[in-house]
């Protein structure tokens, strides 16, 4: 819990500070007097003003945001001798650059974070596929589990090497949201001839792109040995006599080949809403044992599923993915562009009803992911920061009046018509923007509570 709180606060502090610094740095470069640079709102916890600087720097008590207060005649009277230093007196191009600099700073940060991860190298699961989910797109395509994915491509694009399972997950996400088939070049087993397989995602309903996305595609995780990990005290597995390290070779009448298949068989140990006891054949210390296991029932939106109270599946095989200086930087640019484009498409589809609003996440989910990524190591935390930085940059570019994108929309109108938006219209648009933003925040918070506590 403490790690989650610290990771969340650090993430917010870094992302907000970078965003506001973008506004601040360009404002100073354009000759605007900056009165206050604040990370956080509310009562100042810390404040200082460098010698010879007109700017007061503040850290506020409430960390969900920040602001840069500039000299502006629309907010307070400005002495005549300082009018040339006010924001409103600057030409349109300068005002637009100052406003756009915040989101641009977040996108630049994402590029650098992705590049840093590429340079440092990250341990990722090898792209060996687990057994596909029954009835899924992957199973219908002929995948059986154990295939090594060598190359992949969207639609008719040229195939690219797949370095890790995370590369494959990213490609599948793009394919599902774009409604584009994914071609895979796989090797069923070491030394076997390669085969090309097609996952038909062109007819995939983008509204299904929710937390269950990969279950519907059928590729949930990398291949793992069907070994039990930590066993929960007092859970069904312990009550049945199962132990950590047991290798499961058969469940009921089905031979078990990997951890994913074992998880699916456990989930399906339900009949008529009642958990079903089945014999498990296991190997332990060179001996073969048979134990009867009765799972507990767990409710999910799709219906009741079985749980045994044990970590199922060994660690997958890992590979180190590392890039050179220029390649790593370029891949950071490409990944930032792809995540930005994907985020915009997803938002657009939610607006027109082609994607579920359940995809919106709020501060509780972000805090949860911050803690999880931090617990997994520095590189995973940096990837998390990059993803949230992209989201913050893209969100602020949306044409909502209360966001940076809304102000850019005003400046576009001014550039086309030669006159600014009237005060009356400005007030109406601001009220509408606040209402839309509050609605989005309410939905995101509801989704958070449902995910974490539902």
Short mmCIF file of C-alpha atoms in Angstrom, two decimals:
data_model
loop_
_atom_site.label_atom_id
_atom_site.label_comp_id
_atom_site.label_asym_id
_atom_site.label_seq_id
_atom_site.Cartn_x
_atom_site.Cartn_y
_atom_site.Cartn_z
CA UNK A 1 0.00 0.00 0.00
CA UNK A 2 2.80 2.43 0.91
CA UNK A 3 4.61 1.63 -2.35
CA UNK A 4 1.41 2.33 -4.31
CA UNK A 5 0.96 5.72 -2.64
CA UNK A 6 4.59 6.74 -3.16
CA UNK A 7 4.67 5.53 -6.78
CA UNK A 8 1.41 7.38 -7.52
CA UNK A 9 2.57 10.65 -5.96
CA UNK A 10 5.94 10.49 -7.73
CA UNK A 11 4.21 9.78 -11.05
CA UNK A 12 1.79 12.67 -10.63
CA UNK A 13 4.53 15.02 -9.50
CA UNK A 14 6.81 14.23 -12.44
CA UNK A 15 4.10 14.33 -15.12
CA UNK A 16 2.46 17.52 -13.85
CA UNK A 17 5.80 19.28 -13.32
CA UNK A 18 6.92 18.42 -16.87
CA UNK A 19 3.59 19.59 -18.31
CA UNK A 20 3.67 22.92 -16.50
CA UNK A 21 7.37 23.37 -17.20
CA UNK A 22 6.55 23.17 -20.90
CA UNK A 23 4.15 26.11 -20.51
CA UNK A 24 6.61 27.98 -18.29
CA UNK A 25 9.70 27.53 -20.46
CA UNK A 26 8.00 28.66 -23.69
CA UNK A 27 6.27 31.55 -21.91
CA UNK A 28 9.64 32.85 -20.69
CA UNK A 29 11.12 32.34 -24.16
CA UNK A 30 8.27 34.40 -25.63
CA UNK A 31 8.88 37.25 -23.18
CA UNK A 32 5.90 36.67 -20.88
CA UNK A 33 6.27 37.42 -17.17
CA UNK A 34 5.41 34.30 -15.15
CA UNK A 35 4.08 35.09 -11.68
CA UNK A 36 3.69 31.58 -10.26
CA UNK A 37 4.65 28.02 -11.20
CA UNK A 38 2.61 25.55 -9.12
CA UNK A 39 2.60 21.76 -8.95
CA UNK A 40 -0.61 20.94 -7.09
CA UNK A 41 -3.51 23.07 -5.90
CA UNK A 42 -4.67 24.34 -2.52
CA UNK A 43 -2.58 25.42 0.44
CA UNK A 44 1.14 25.73 -0.47
CA UNK A 45 3.27 23.15 1.32
CA UNK A 46 6.49 24.61 -0.03
CA UNK A 47 7.28 27.85 -1.84
CA UNK A 48 10.42 29.63 -2.99
CA UNK A 49 11.49 32.37 -5.37
CA UNK A 50 14.97 32.32 -6.94
CA UNK A 51 16.94 35.54 -6.57
CA UNK A 52 16.31 37.86 -9.50
CA UNK A 53 13.36 35.80 -10.80
CA UNK A 54 9.80 37.21 -10.96
CA UNK A 55 8.39 33.69 -10.58
CA UNK A 56 7.28 32.10 -7.33
CA UNK A 57 7.56 28.30 -7.34
CA UNK A 58 4.98 26.40 -5.27
CA UNK A 59 4.15 22.82 -4.32
CA UNK A 60 0.46 22.58 -3.37
CA UNK A 61 -1.29 20.25 -0.96
CA UNK A 62 -3.64 18.72 -3.56
CA UNK A 63 -1.50 16.97 -6.21
CA UNK A 64 -4.07 16.33 -8.97
CA UNK A 65 -2.99 19.18 -11.25
CA UNK A 66 -0.94 22.33 -11.48
CA UNK A 67 -0.83 25.71 -13.19
CA UNK A 68 1.39 28.48 -14.51
CA UNK A 69 0.05 31.96 -13.67
CA UNK A 70 1.22 34.59 -16.13
CA UNK A 71 0.84 38.35 -16.22
CA UNK A 72 -2.48 38.87 -18.04
CA UNK A 73 -4.73 41.92 -18.32
CA UNK A 74 -7.81 39.67 -18.43
CA UNK A 75 -7.13 38.50 -14.88
CA UNK A 76 -5.84 41.64 -13.14
CA UNK A 77 -4.77 45.19 -13.98
CA UNK A 78 -1.27 45.45 -15.47
CA UNK A 79 0.98 48.47 -15.14
CA UNK A 80 1.59 50.25 -18.44
CA UNK A 81 5.34 49.70 -18.27
CA UNK A 82 4.77 45.90 -18.00
CA UNK A 83 2.04 45.53 -20.58
CA UNK A 84 4.52 44.18 -23.13
CA UNK A 85 5.24 41.33 -20.69
CA UNK A 86 1.59 40.21 -20.42
CA UNK A 87 0.28 37.05 -22.07
CA UNK A 88 -2.66 38.72 -23.77
CA UNK A 89 -0.40 41.30 -25.45
CA UNK A 90 1.62 38.65 -27.28
CA UNK A 91 0.93 37.74 -30.92
CA UNK A 92 -1.29 34.77 -31.71
CA UNK A 93 1.60 32.47 -32.62
CA UNK A 94 3.28 33.06 -29.25
CA UNK A 95 0.09 32.43 -27.27
CA UNK A 96 -0.59 29.23 -29.24
CA UNK A 97 2.99 28.03 -28.71
CA UNK A 98 2.77 28.63 -24.94
CA UNK A 99 -0.50 26.69 -24.67
CA UNK A 100 0.68 23.80 -26.88
CA UNK A 101 3.98 23.50 -25.00
CA UNK A 102 2.44 21.66 -22.02
CA UNK A 103 1.07 18.66 -23.95
CA UNK A 104 4.16 18.71 -26.18
CA UNK A 105 6.37 18.42 -23.08
CA UNK A 106 4.45 15.32 -21.96
CA UNK A 107 4.81 13.69 -25.37
CA UNK A 108 8.53 14.51 -25.43
CA UNK A 109 8.89 13.01 -21.95
CA UNK A 110 7.21 9.83 -23.20
CA UNK A 111 9.69 9.61 -26.09
CA UNK A 112 12.62 9.92 -23.67
CA UNK A 113 11.16 7.40 -21.21
CA UNK A 114 10.52 4.82 -23.92
CA UNK A 115 14.02 5.47 -25.29
CA UNK A 116 15.55 5.04 -21.82
CA UNK A 117 13.82 1.67 -21.44
CA UNK A 118 15.05 0.65 -24.89
CA UNK A 119 18.62 1.60 -23.98
CA UNK A 120 18.56 -0.01 -20.54
CA UNK A 121 17.00 -3.21 -21.79
CA UNK A 122 14.02 -4.93 -20.25
CA UNK A 123 13.33 -8.54 -19.35
CA UNK A 124 10.15 -9.60 -21.15
CA UNK A 125 8.46 -12.99 -21.63
CA UNK A 126 9.50 -14.87 -24.76
CA UNK A 127 6.82 -14.90 -27.47
CA UNK A 128 5.84 -18.55 -26.94
CA UNK A 129 2.06 -18.88 -26.93
CA UNK A 130 0.03 -20.52 -24.19
CA UNK A 131 -2.97 -22.68 -25.05
CA UNK A 132 -5.67 -20.48 -26.63
CA UNK A 133 -8.91 -19.76 -24.81
CA UNK A 134 -11.59 -22.23 -26.01
CA UNK A 135 -13.81 -20.76 -28.73
CA UNK A 136 -11.55 -17.74 -29.20
CA UNK A 137 -10.20 -16.20 -32.41
CA UNK A 138 -6.80 -17.80 -31.76
CA UNK A 139 -8.23 -21.30 -31.39
CA UNK A 140 -10.31 -20.92 -34.56
CA UNK A 141 -7.12 -19.85 -36.38
CA UNK A 142 -5.54 -23.21 -35.49
CA UNK A 143 -3.20 -22.21 -32.67
CA UNK A 144 -2.74 -24.94 -30.08
CA UNK A 145 -0.19 -23.52 -27.65
CA UNK A 146 3.58 -23.83 -27.54
CA UNK A 147 4.12 -21.96 -30.84
CA UNK A 148 7.03 -19.50 -30.97
CA UNK A 149 5.99 -16.30 -32.78
CA UNK A 150 8.87 -15.19 -34.99
CA UNK A 151 7.27 -12.39 -37.03
CA UNK A 152 3.93 -10.59 -37.17
CA UNK A 153 2.17 -7.94 -39.22
CA UNK A 154 -1.07 -5.95 -39.35
CA UNK A 155 -3.12 -6.61 -42.47
CA UNK A 156 -0.98 -6.38 -45.58
CA UNK A 157 1.90 -4.56 -43.90
CA UNK A 158 5.40 -6.00 -44.04
CA UNK A 159 6.15 -8.49 -41.28
CA UNK A 160 8.43 -7.39 -38.45
CA UNK A 161 10.37 -9.52 -35.96
CA UNK A 162 8.60 -10.22 -32.67
CA UNK A 163 11.20 -9.86 -29.93
CA UNK A 164 8.96 -10.65 -26.97
CA UNK A 165 5.43 -11.43 -25.90
CA UNK A 166 4.89 -7.74 -25.12
CA UNK A 167 5.61 -6.89 -28.78
CA UNK A 168 2.88 -9.35 -29.75
CA UNK A 169 0.39 -7.98 -27.19
CA UNK A 170 0.87 -4.46 -28.55
CA UNK A 171 0.29 -5.63 -32.13
CA UNK A 172 -2.84 -7.55 -31.12
CA UNK A 173 -4.19 -4.48 -29.30
CA UNK A 174 -3.73 -2.33 -32.39
CA UNK A 175 -5.27 -5.00 -34.61
CA UNK A 176 -8.35 -5.40 -32.41
CA UNK A 177 -8.99 -1.66 -32.09
CA UNK A 178 -8.30 -1.00 -35.79
CA UNK A 179 -10.36 -4.00 -36.92
CA UNK A 180 -7.36 -5.38 -38.85
CA UNK A 181 -6.32 -9.01 -39.23
CA UNK A 182 -2.97 -9.99 -37.73
CA UNK A 183 -0.61 -12.35 -39.58
CA UNK A 184 1.70 -14.50 -37.48
CA UNK A 185 4.77 -16.44 -38.60
CA UNK A 186 5.12 -19.22 -36.02
CA UNK A 187 7.26 -22.25 -35.31
CA UNK A 188 5.11 -24.95 -33.64
CA UNK A 189 8.10 -26.54 -31.88
CA UNK A 190 11.92 -26.33 -31.99
CA UNK A 191 13.16 -27.55 -35.38
CA UNK A 192 9.66 -27.77 -36.89
CA UNK A 193 8.80 -26.03 -40.20
CA UNK A 194 7.45 -22.49 -39.88
CA UNK A 195 3.80 -21.78 -40.55
CA UNK A 196 1.81 -18.63 -41.27
CA UNK A 197 -1.45 -18.13 -39.39
CA UNK A 198 -4.02 -15.35 -39.52
CA UNK A 199 -5.98 -14.03 -36.54
CA UNK A 200 -9.19 -12.66 -38.02
CA UNK A 201 -9.66 -9.44 -36.08
CA UNK A 202 -11.17 -7.48 -39.00
CA UNK A 203 -14.67 -8.35 -37.79
CA UNK A 204 -13.73 -7.77 -34.14
CA UNK A 205 -16.26 -5.45 -32.48
CA UNK A 206 -14.26 -2.50 -31.11
CA UNK A 207 -16.89 -2.14 -28.37
CA UNK A 208 -15.52 -5.39 -26.97
CA UNK A 209 -12.07 -3.82 -26.45
CA UNK A 210 -12.34 -3.89 -22.69
CA UNK A 211 -10.45 -5.62 -19.90
CA UNK A 212 -11.41 -9.00 -21.43
CA UNK A 213 -9.89 -8.11 -24.82
CA UNK A 214 -7.17 -10.77 -24.81
CA UNK A 215 -9.51 -13.50 -23.59
CA UNK A 216 -11.70 -12.81 -26.62
CA UNK A 217 -8.69 -12.90 -28.92
CA UNK A 218 -7.56 -16.04 -27.09
CA UNK A 219 -3.93 -15.12 -26.44
CA UNK A 220 -3.86 -14.35 -22.73
CA UNK A 221 -0.25 -14.96 -21.81
CA UNK A 222 3.02 -16.70 -22.68
CA UNK A 223 3.53 -20.45 -22.32
CA UNK A 224 4.29 -21.69 -18.81
CA UNK A 225 4.73 -25.12 -17.20
CA UNK A 226 1.54 -26.24 -15.36
CA UNK A 227 3.16 -26.00 -11.94
CA UNK A 228 1.53 -24.67 -8.76
CA UNK A 229 3.11 -21.67 -7.12
CA UNK A 230 2.17 -20.22 -3.75
CA UNK A 231 -0.82 -22.01 -2.17
CA UNK A 232 -3.28 -19.92 -0.14
CA UNK A 233 -3.67 -20.98 3.48
CA UNK A 234 -7.06 -22.66 3.97
CA UNK A 235 -7.93 -22.51 0.26
CA UNK A 236 -9.30 -25.37 -1.89
CA UNK A 237 -5.82 -26.37 -3.11
CA UNK A 238 -4.42 -26.72 0.41
CA UNK A 239 -7.55 -28.53 1.64
CA UNK A 240 -7.10 -31.07 -1.17
CA UNK A 241 -3.45 -31.65 -0.26
CA UNK A 242 -1.86 -29.78 -3.14
CA UNK A 243 1.53 -28.14 -2.53
CA UNK A 244 3.71 -25.51 -4.11
CA UNK A 245 5.84 -27.09 -6.85
CA UNK A 246 3.31 -29.78 -7.83
CA UNK A 247 3.29 -30.46 -11.59
CA UNK A 248 -0.26 -31.00 -12.86
CA UNK A 249 -0.37 -33.58 -15.67
CA UNK A 250 -4.09 -34.35 -15.85
CA UNK A 251 -7.30 -32.72 -14.64
CA UNK A 252 -10.37 -34.94 -14.89
CA UNK A 253 -10.25 -36.53 -18.34
CA UNK A 254 -7.99 -33.85 -19.88
CA UNK A 255 -4.22 -33.97 -20.20
CA UNK A 256 -2.69 -30.65 -19.08
CA UNK A 257 0.03 -29.17 -21.29
CA UNK A 258 0.56 -25.66 -19.89
CA UNK A 259 -0.40 -23.20 -17.17
CA UNK A 260 -2.93 -21.31 -19.28
CA UNK A 261 -4.87 -24.46 -20.12
CA UNK A 262 -4.84 -25.43 -16.43
CA UNK A 263 -6.27 -22.03 -15.47
CA UNK A 264 -9.05 -22.43 -18.05
CA UNK A 265 -9.89 -25.93 -16.81
CA UNK A 266 -10.08 -24.66 -13.22
CA UNK A 267 -12.33 -21.76 -14.27
CA UNK A 268 -14.61 -24.21 -16.09
CA UNK A 269 -14.97 -26.54 -13.04
CA UNK A 270 -18.56 -25.36 -12.66
CA UNK A 271 -21.85 -27.02 -13.61
CA UNK A 272 -25.26 -25.46 -13.11
CA UNK A 273 -23.77 -22.73 -10.95
CA UNK A 274 -22.16 -25.30 -8.62
CA UNK A 275 -18.45 -26.09 -8.28
CA UNK A 276 -17.53 -29.59 -9.48
CA UNK A 277 -14.93 -31.80 -7.76
CA UNK A 278 -12.45 -33.45 -10.15
CA UNK A 279 -9.45 -35.78 -9.76
CA UNK A 280 -6.08 -34.10 -10.35
CA UNK A 281 -3.12 -36.24 -11.37
CA UNK A 282 0.09 -34.62 -10.19
CA UNK A 283 3.82 -35.33 -10.11
CA UNK A 284 5.64 -34.59 -6.87
CA UNK A 285 9.20 -35.63 -6.06
CA UNK A 286 9.25 -38.36 -8.71
CA UNK A 287 5.91 -39.80 -7.59
CA UNK A 288 2.50 -39.66 -9.28
CA UNK A 289 -0.47 -38.84 -7.07
CA UNK A 290 -4.20 -38.38 -7.65
CA UNK A 291 -6.08 -35.87 -5.47
CA UNK A 292 -9.72 -34.76 -5.59
CA UNK A 293 -10.01 -30.95 -5.74
CA UNK A 294 -13.22 -28.97 -5.19
CA UNK A 295 -12.78 -25.33 -6.32
CA UNK A 296 -14.45 -22.33 -4.72
CA UNK A 297 -16.94 -20.34 -6.78
CA UNK A 298 -16.07 -16.77 -7.82
CA UNK A 299 -18.55 -14.44 -9.51
CA UNK A 300 -17.57 -12.66 -12.72
CA UNK A 301 -19.67 -10.64 -15.20
CA UNK A 302 -19.67 -13.67 -17.54
CA UNK A 303 -20.89 -15.97 -14.75
CA UNK A 304 -19.46 -18.07 -11.89
CA UNK A 305 -15.97 -19.55 -12.32
CA UNK A 306 -13.82 -21.89 -10.27
CA UNK A 307 -10.83 -20.83 -8.16
CA UNK A 308 -8.49 -23.07 -6.16
CA UNK A 309 -6.54 -20.53 -4.11
CA UNK A 310 -3.11 -21.08 -5.66
CA UNK A 311 -0.84 -19.37 -8.16
CA UNK A 312 -1.12 -21.45 -11.33
CA UNK A 313 1.74 -21.69 -13.81
CA UNK A 314 5.50 -21.33 -13.49
CA UNK A 315 7.42 -18.23 -14.58
CA UNK A 316 7.61 -17.98 -18.40
CA UNK A 317 10.93 -17.96 -20.24
CA UNK A 318 12.32 -14.40 -20.44
CA UNK A 319 14.44 -12.62 -23.04
CA UNK A 320 16.32 -9.32 -22.75
CA UNK A 321 15.12 -6.72 -25.25
CA UNK A 322 17.66 -3.92 -25.75
CA UNK A 323 18.23 -1.36 -28.54
CA UNK A 324 21.18 0.80 -29.63
CA UNK A 325 21.26 4.60 -29.13
CA UNK A 326 19.64 5.73 -32.40
CA UNK A 327 17.36 2.70 -32.75
CA UNK A 328 16.19 3.08 -29.16
CA UNK A 329 15.41 6.78 -29.61
CA UNK A 330 13.58 6.19 -32.90
CA UNK A 331 11.57 3.35 -31.36
CA UNK A 332 10.65 5.75 -28.55
CA UNK A 333 9.32 8.22 -31.12
CA UNK A 334 7.41 5.48 -32.96
CA UNK A 335 5.90 4.02 -29.78
CA UNK A 336 4.82 7.48 -28.56
CA UNK A 337 3.19 8.18 -31.93
CA UNK A 338 1.43 4.78 -31.97
CA UNK A 339 0.14 5.10 -28.40
CA UNK A 340 -1.06 8.67 -29.09
CA UNK A 341 -2.88 7.63 -32.27
CA UNK A 342 -4.40 4.61 -30.55
CA UNK A 343 -5.55 6.75 -27.62
CA UNK A 344 -7.23 9.26 -29.95
CA UNK A 345 -8.96 6.51 -31.94
CA UNK A 346 -10.17 4.88 -28.73
CA UNK A 347 -11.55 8.18 -27.42
CA UNK A 348 -13.26 8.84 -30.74
CA UNK A 349 -14.89 5.44 -30.72
CA UNK A 350 -16.12 5.92 -27.17
CA UNK A 351 -17.73 9.22 -28.21
CA UNK A 352 -19.66 7.61 -31.10
CA UNK A 353 -20.50 4.48 -29.13
CA UNK A 354 -18.19 2.03 -30.94
CA UNK A 355 -16.13 1.35 -27.81
CA UNK A 356 -17.19 0.84 -24.22
CA UNK A 357 -16.91 3.68 -21.70
CA UNK A 358 -15.55 1.02 -19.34
CA UNK A 359 -12.16 1.73 -20.94
CA UNK A 360 -11.97 5.07 -19.10
CA UNK A 361 -9.69 4.90 -16.06
CA UNK A 362 -9.42 7.31 -13.16
CA UNK A 363 -6.98 8.04 -10.34
CA UNK A 364 -7.68 4.83 -8.40
CA UNK A 365 -6.79 2.59 -11.33
CA UNK A 366 -3.76 4.74 -12.17
CA UNK A 367 -2.59 4.51 -8.55
CA UNK A 368 -3.05 0.73 -8.60
CA UNK A 369 -1.03 0.39 -11.82
CA UNK A 370 1.63 2.73 -10.43
CA UNK A 371 2.14 0.46 -7.43
CA UNK A 372 2.14 -2.71 -9.51
CA UNK A 373 4.63 -1.39 -12.06
CA UNK A 374 6.93 -0.02 -9.33
CA UNK A 375 6.95 -3.41 -7.61
CA UNK A 376 8.06 -5.02 -10.91
CA UNK A 377 11.16 -2.83 -11.25
CA UNK A 378 12.44 0.43 -12.67
CA UNK A 379 11.92 -0.36 -16.36
CA UNK A 380 8.27 -1.33 -15.87
CA UNK A 381 7.67 1.84 -13.85
CA UNK A 382 9.25 3.94 -16.61
CA UNK A 383 6.98 2.28 -19.19
CA UNK A 384 4.00 3.10 -16.96
CA UNK A 385 5.14 6.74 -16.68
CA UNK A 386 5.54 6.95 -20.46
CA UNK A 387 2.03 5.58 -21.06
CA UNK A 388 0.43 8.00 -18.60
CA UNK A 389 2.49 10.89 -20.00
CA UNK A 390 1.16 10.15 -23.49
CA UNK A 391 -2.40 9.96 -22.12
CA UNK A 392 -1.98 13.29 -20.32
CA UNK A 393 -0.57 14.95 -23.43
CA UNK A 394 -3.32 13.64 -25.70
CA UNK A 395 -6.10 14.40 -23.21
CA UNK A 396 -4.96 18.01 -22.89
CA UNK A 397 -5.04 18.43 -26.67
CA UNK A 398 -8.74 17.53 -26.85
CA UNK A 399 -10.86 20.52 -27.99
CA UNK A 400 -12.56 20.97 -24.62
CA UNK A 401 -12.65 24.64 -23.51
CA UNK A 402 -11.15 23.97 -20.08
CA UNK A 403 -8.16 22.11 -21.57
CA UNK A 404 -5.18 23.30 -23.59
CA UNK A 405 -6.85 21.97 -26.73
CA UNK A 406 -9.83 24.21 -26.06
CA UNK A 407 -7.63 27.29 -25.93
CA UNK A 408 -5.96 26.21 -29.17
CA UNK A 409 -9.44 25.93 -30.64
CA UNK A 410 -10.08 29.59 -29.65
CA UNK A 411 -6.81 30.62 -31.28
CA UNK A 412 -7.73 28.76 -34.46
CA UNK A 413 -10.99 30.73 -34.56
CA UNK A 414 -9.04 33.93 -33.98
CA UNK A 415 -6.60 33.06 -36.74
CA UNK A 416 -9.39 32.35 -39.23
CA UNK A 417 -11.74 35.23 -38.38
CA UNK A 418 -9.22 37.81 -37.19
CA UNK A 419 -11.02 38.34 -33.89
CA UNK A 420 -11.12 36.48 -30.58
CA UNK A 421 -14.04 34.56 -29.10
CA UNK A 422 -16.44 36.90 -27.28
CA UNK A 423 -16.60 36.85 -23.47
CA UNK A 424 -20.21 35.61 -23.56
CA UNK A 425 -19.37 32.64 -25.77
CA UNK A 426 -16.21 32.01 -23.77
CA UNK A 427 -18.28 31.68 -20.60
CA UNK A 428 -20.79 29.33 -22.23
CA UNK A 429 -18.08 27.13 -23.68
CA UNK A 430 -16.21 27.02 -20.38
CA UNK A 431 -19.34 25.84 -18.55
CA UNK A 432 -19.94 23.17 -21.19
CA UNK A 433 -16.34 22.02 -21.04
CA UNK A 434 -16.46 21.73 -17.25
CA UNK A 435 -19.67 19.67 -17.49
CA UNK A 436 -18.13 17.26 -20.03
CA UNK A 437 -14.94 16.93 -18.00
CA UNK A 438 -16.86 16.24 -14.78
CA UNK A 439 -18.93 13.61 -16.59
CA UNK A 440 -15.78 11.89 -17.87
CA UNK A 441 -14.23 11.99 -14.40
CA UNK A 442 -17.40 10.54 -12.84
CA UNK A 443 -17.48 7.65 -15.33
CA UNK A 444 -13.76 7.00 -14.82
CA UNK A 445 -14.16 6.98 -11.03
CA UNK A 446 -17.16 4.62 -11.29
CA UNK A 447 -15.07 2.29 -13.50
CA UNK A 448 -12.25 2.44 -10.93
CA UNK A 449 -14.53 1.42 -8.09
CA UNK A 450 -16.09 -1.36 -10.17
CA UNK A 451 -12.70 -2.76 -11.20
CA UNK A 452 -11.06 -2.60 -7.81
CA UNK A 453 -13.94 -3.27 -5.43
CA UNK A 454 -16.69 -4.81 -7.58
#
